[in-house]
């Protein structure tokens, strides 16, 4: 129940990948006929990724994942706007791939401002309007949050950014492959996605960059990815990513309804049977698999480890942040009280979970909470 941290590789993705490791292993840039199949695989995957988000094929740039796409979008845009526009606007609830990138740029002369979120973790559009101004180079606001599942008003914020002549980037890593995304509707200039959050392997993702928008290279070298991201293409992983995009496009509605039904079933069971627990984040306007619940008076980390010993995998905060042992900065930014922040556990359900698993998880959780509270 930690699908926001990662997902297993889909059979469709794994199957196509194998051929490009051992049989069709050519470098897609090579001139001989043998390379044609590898080249076509990359081309097909680019189209499949474009179709996932309503983009054109030549607007997709494969990267090593979501972190690289976030770094590239923000550093690449900032590099070209340095000295002309010196402000970067983001939110305090972004993934570290965005937060640490803007902190890096701050050390190198940019001003960074954060649009606050309300106590449901939703970005405040009135504050956004005030903070985004004519000195803003780039605005980066995530499409959906990895801890609360809160879906942000990115379309409105993109409009505000453009109104002031700024670029708009969205980290869509939690949303891509899970909810319908149309870059033409959002009107974002750039969007990041990561394969391993929706059934492709870890270490592959893409940056959507609208045609006409200019950013500088993060990786200099050969002419791959339209000369903007050098390095021999990871053909097997790119093919797998394409297959996962295709799977998501073809099965999205069914997956959403299945996942939401399971999540709601689990969430209702927990909230109705366990006393003193509260839901964090918005009830509506939330990713369909995410349920962030605080058990008052207890430590989320303690619950995570007790569940782990019963074979149940959940998080007390995002996987990338939990090593540091601190409390969730996302929930802190929502201005929740300390007991709520300390007691938070993130459950992220997928369509692969079964009802029986969720009953087992809810019952185990009830026992654990009762035991921990008896001390
Ligand atoms: C997982 C995640 C990332 C990082 O993606 P990687 O492919 O693991 O580098 C970035 N942003 C969000 C919101 C994520 O959930």
PDB file of N, CA, C and O and ligand atoms in Angstrom, residues 4 64-68 70 95 97 142 144 146 171 173-174 194 196-197 204 320, ligand 1:
ATOM      1  N   UNK A   4       2.634   5.206  -4.124  1.00  0.00           N
ATOM      2  CA  UNK A   4       3.172   6.523  -4.463  1.00  0.00           C
ATOM      3  C   UNK A   4       4.701   6.502  -4.436  1.00  0.00           C
ATOM      4  O   UNK A   4       5.359   7.349  -5.027  1.00  0.00           O
ATOM      5  N   UNK A  64      16.243  10.389 -17.166  1.00  0.00           N
ATOM      6  CA  UNK A  64      16.455   9.255 -16.263  1.00  0.00           C
ATOM      7  C   UNK A  64      15.361   9.151 -15.200  1.00  0.00           C
ATOM      8  O   UNK A  64      15.422   8.287 -14.341  1.00  0.00           O
ATOM      9  N   UNK A  65      14.379  10.045 -15.241  1.00  0.00           N
ATOM     10  CA  UNK A  65      13.291   9.958 -14.268  1.00  0.00           C
ATOM     11  C   UNK A  65      12.703  11.313 -13.948  1.00  0.00           C
ATOM     12  O   UNK A  65      12.999  12.316 -14.619  1.00  0.00           O
ATOM     13  N   UNK A  66      11.886  11.338 -12.896  1.00  0.00           N
ATOM     14  CA  UNK A  66      11.211  12.569 -12.504  1.00  0.00           C
ATOM     15  C   UNK A  66      12.176  13.615 -11.965  1.00  0.00           C
ATOM     16  O   UNK A  66      12.052  14.805 -12.270  1.00  0.00           O
ATOM     17  N   UNK A  67      13.137  13.184 -11.178  1.00  0.00           N
ATOM     18  CA  UNK A  67      14.081  14.142 -10.580  1.00  0.00           C
ATOM     19  C   UNK A  67      14.863  14.877 -11.664  1.00  0.00           C
ATOM     20  O   UNK A  67      15.039  16.098 -11.597  1.00  0.00           O
ATOM     21  N   UNK A  68      15.327  14.124 -12.655  1.00  0.00           N
ATOM     22  CA  UNK A  68      16.079  14.778 -13.730  1.00  0.00           C
ATOM     23  C   UNK A  68      15.190  15.744 -14.512  1.00  0.00           C
ATOM     24  O   UNK A  68      15.613  16.855 -14.857  1.00  0.00           O
ATOM     25  N   UNK A  70      12.602  17.406 -13.449  1.00  0.00           N
ATOM     26  CA  UNK A  70      12.378  18.601 -12.621  1.00  0.00           C
ATOM     27  C   UNK A  70      13.616  19.509 -12.626  1.00  0.00           C
ATOM     28  O   UNK A  70      13.507  20.722 -12.797  1.00  0.00           O
ATOM     29  N   UNK A  95       7.980  18.198  -4.238  1.00  0.00           N
ATOM     30  CA  UNK A  95       8.954  17.134  -4.014  1.00  0.00           C
ATOM     31  C   UNK A  95      10.345  17.760  -3.870  1.00  0.00           C
ATOM     32  O   UNK A  95      10.601  18.838  -4.398  1.00  0.00           O
ATOM     33  N   UNK A  97      12.918  17.102  -5.401  1.00  0.00           N
ATOM     34  CA  UNK A  97      13.528  17.313  -6.726  1.00  0.00           C
ATOM     35  C   UNK A  97      13.310  18.749  -7.201  1.00  0.00           C
ATOM     36  O   UNK A  97      14.136  19.306  -7.924  1.00  0.00           O
ATOM     37  N   UNK A 142       3.354  21.595  -8.529  1.00  0.00           N
ATOM     38  CA  UNK A 142       3.076  20.198  -8.852  1.00  0.00           C
ATOM     39  C   UNK A 142       1.611  19.988  -9.216  1.00  0.00           C
ATOM     40  O   UNK A 142       0.731  20.709  -8.746  1.00  0.00           O
ATOM     41  N   UNK A 144      -0.104  17.051  -8.676  1.00  0.00           N
ATOM     42  CA  UNK A 144      -0.725  16.374  -7.533  1.00  0.00           C
ATOM     43  C   UNK A 144       0.355  16.068  -6.501  1.00  0.00           C
ATOM     44  O   UNK A 144       1.469  15.691  -6.861  1.00  0.00           O
ATOM     45  N   UNK A 146       2.444  14.228  -3.533  1.00  0.00           N
ATOM     46  CA  UNK A 146       2.784  12.840  -3.254  1.00  0.00           C
ATOM     47  C   UNK A 146       2.444  12.398  -1.834  1.00  0.00           C
ATOM     48  O   UNK A 146       2.439  11.222  -1.545  1.00  0.00           O
ATOM     49  N   UNK A 171       5.318  19.526 -11.963  1.00  0.00           N
ATOM     50  CA  UNK A 171       5.794  18.193 -11.629  1.00  0.00           C
ATOM     51  C   UNK A 171       4.544  17.309 -11.580  1.00  0.00           C
ATOM     52  O   UNK A 171       3.769  17.366 -10.629  1.00  0.00           O
ATOM     53  N   UNK A 173       4.572  13.991 -11.672  1.00  0.00           N
ATOM     54  CA  UNK A 173       5.043  12.621 -11.448  1.00  0.00           C
ATOM     55  C   UNK A 173       3.982  11.749 -10.770  1.00  0.00           C
ATOM     56  O   UNK A 173       3.833  10.584 -11.109  1.00  0.00           O
ATOM     57  N   UNK A 174       3.233  12.322  -9.822  1.00  0.00           N
ATOM     58  CA  UNK A 174       2.205  11.494  -9.156  1.00  0.00           C
ATOM     59  C   UNK A 174       0.930  11.380  -9.984  1.00  0.00           C
ATOM     60  O   UNK A 174       0.118  10.490  -9.754  1.00  0.00           O
ATOM     61  N   UNK A 194       7.470  10.410 -14.425  1.00  0.00           N
ATOM     62  CA  UNK A 194       8.419   9.357 -14.091  1.00  0.00           C
ATOM     63  C   UNK A 194       7.790   7.984 -14.303  1.00  0.00           C
ATOM     64  O   UNK A 194       6.692   7.717 -13.820  1.00  0.00           O
ATOM     65  N   UNK A 196       8.496   4.893 -13.155  1.00  0.00           N
ATOM     66  CA  UNK A 196       8.295   3.879 -12.107  1.00  0.00           C
ATOM     67  C   UNK A 196       7.102   4.163 -11.211  1.00  0.00           C
ATOM     68  O   UNK A 196       6.726   3.329 -10.391  1.00  0.00           O
ATOM     69  N   UNK A 197       6.457   5.322 -11.389  1.00  0.00           N
ATOM     70  CA  UNK A 197       5.246   5.599 -10.619  1.00  0.00           C
ATOM     71  C   UNK A 197       4.002   5.049 -11.321  1.00  0.00           C
ATOM     72  O   UNK A 197       2.910   5.093 -10.776  1.00  0.00           O
ATOM     73  N   UNK A 204      13.689   5.834 -15.598  1.00  0.00           N
ATOM     74  CA  UNK A 204      13.260   6.379 -16.891  1.00  0.00           C
ATOM     75  C   UNK A 204      12.056   7.304 -16.656  1.00  0.00           C
ATOM     76  O   UNK A 204      11.221   7.039 -15.798  1.00  0.00           O
ATOM     77  N   UNK A 320      11.411   9.558  -0.271  1.00  0.00           N
ATOM     78  CA  UNK A 320      12.690  10.265  -0.434  1.00  0.00           C
ATOM     79  C   UNK A 320      13.017  11.108   0.789  1.00  0.00           C
ATOM     80  O   UNK A 320      14.162  11.465   1.018  1.00  0.00           O
TER      81      UNK A 320
HETATM   82  C1  LIG B   1       8.774  10.203  -7.171  1.00  0.00           C
HETATM   83  C2  LIG B   1       8.629  11.661  -7.412  1.00  0.00           C
HETATM   84  C3  LIG B   1       9.637  12.404  -8.044  1.00  0.00           C
HETATM   85  C4  LIG B   1      10.967  11.794  -8.419  1.00  0.00           C
HETATM   86  O1  LIG B   1      10.874  10.912  -9.494  1.00  0.00           O
HETATM   87  P1  LIG B   1      12.087   9.867  -9.735  1.00  0.00           P
HETATM   88  O2  LIG B   1      11.751   9.236 -11.045  1.00  0.00           O
HETATM   89  O3  LIG B   1      12.038   8.901  -8.600  1.00  0.00           O
HETATM   90  O4  LIG B   1      13.329  10.669  -9.791  1.00  0.00           O
HETATM   91  C5  LIG B   1       9.416  13.732  -8.295  1.00  0.00           C
HETATM   92  N1  LIG B   1       8.256  14.323  -7.936  1.00  0.00           N
HETATM   93  C6  LIG B   1       7.260  13.657  -7.335  1.00  0.00           C
HETATM   94  C7  LIG B   1       5.991  14.352  -6.992  1.00  0.00           C
HETATM   95  C8  LIG B   1       7.401  12.304  -7.050  1.00  0.00           C
HETATM   96  O5  LIG B   1       6.425  11.643  -6.426  1.00  0.00           O
END
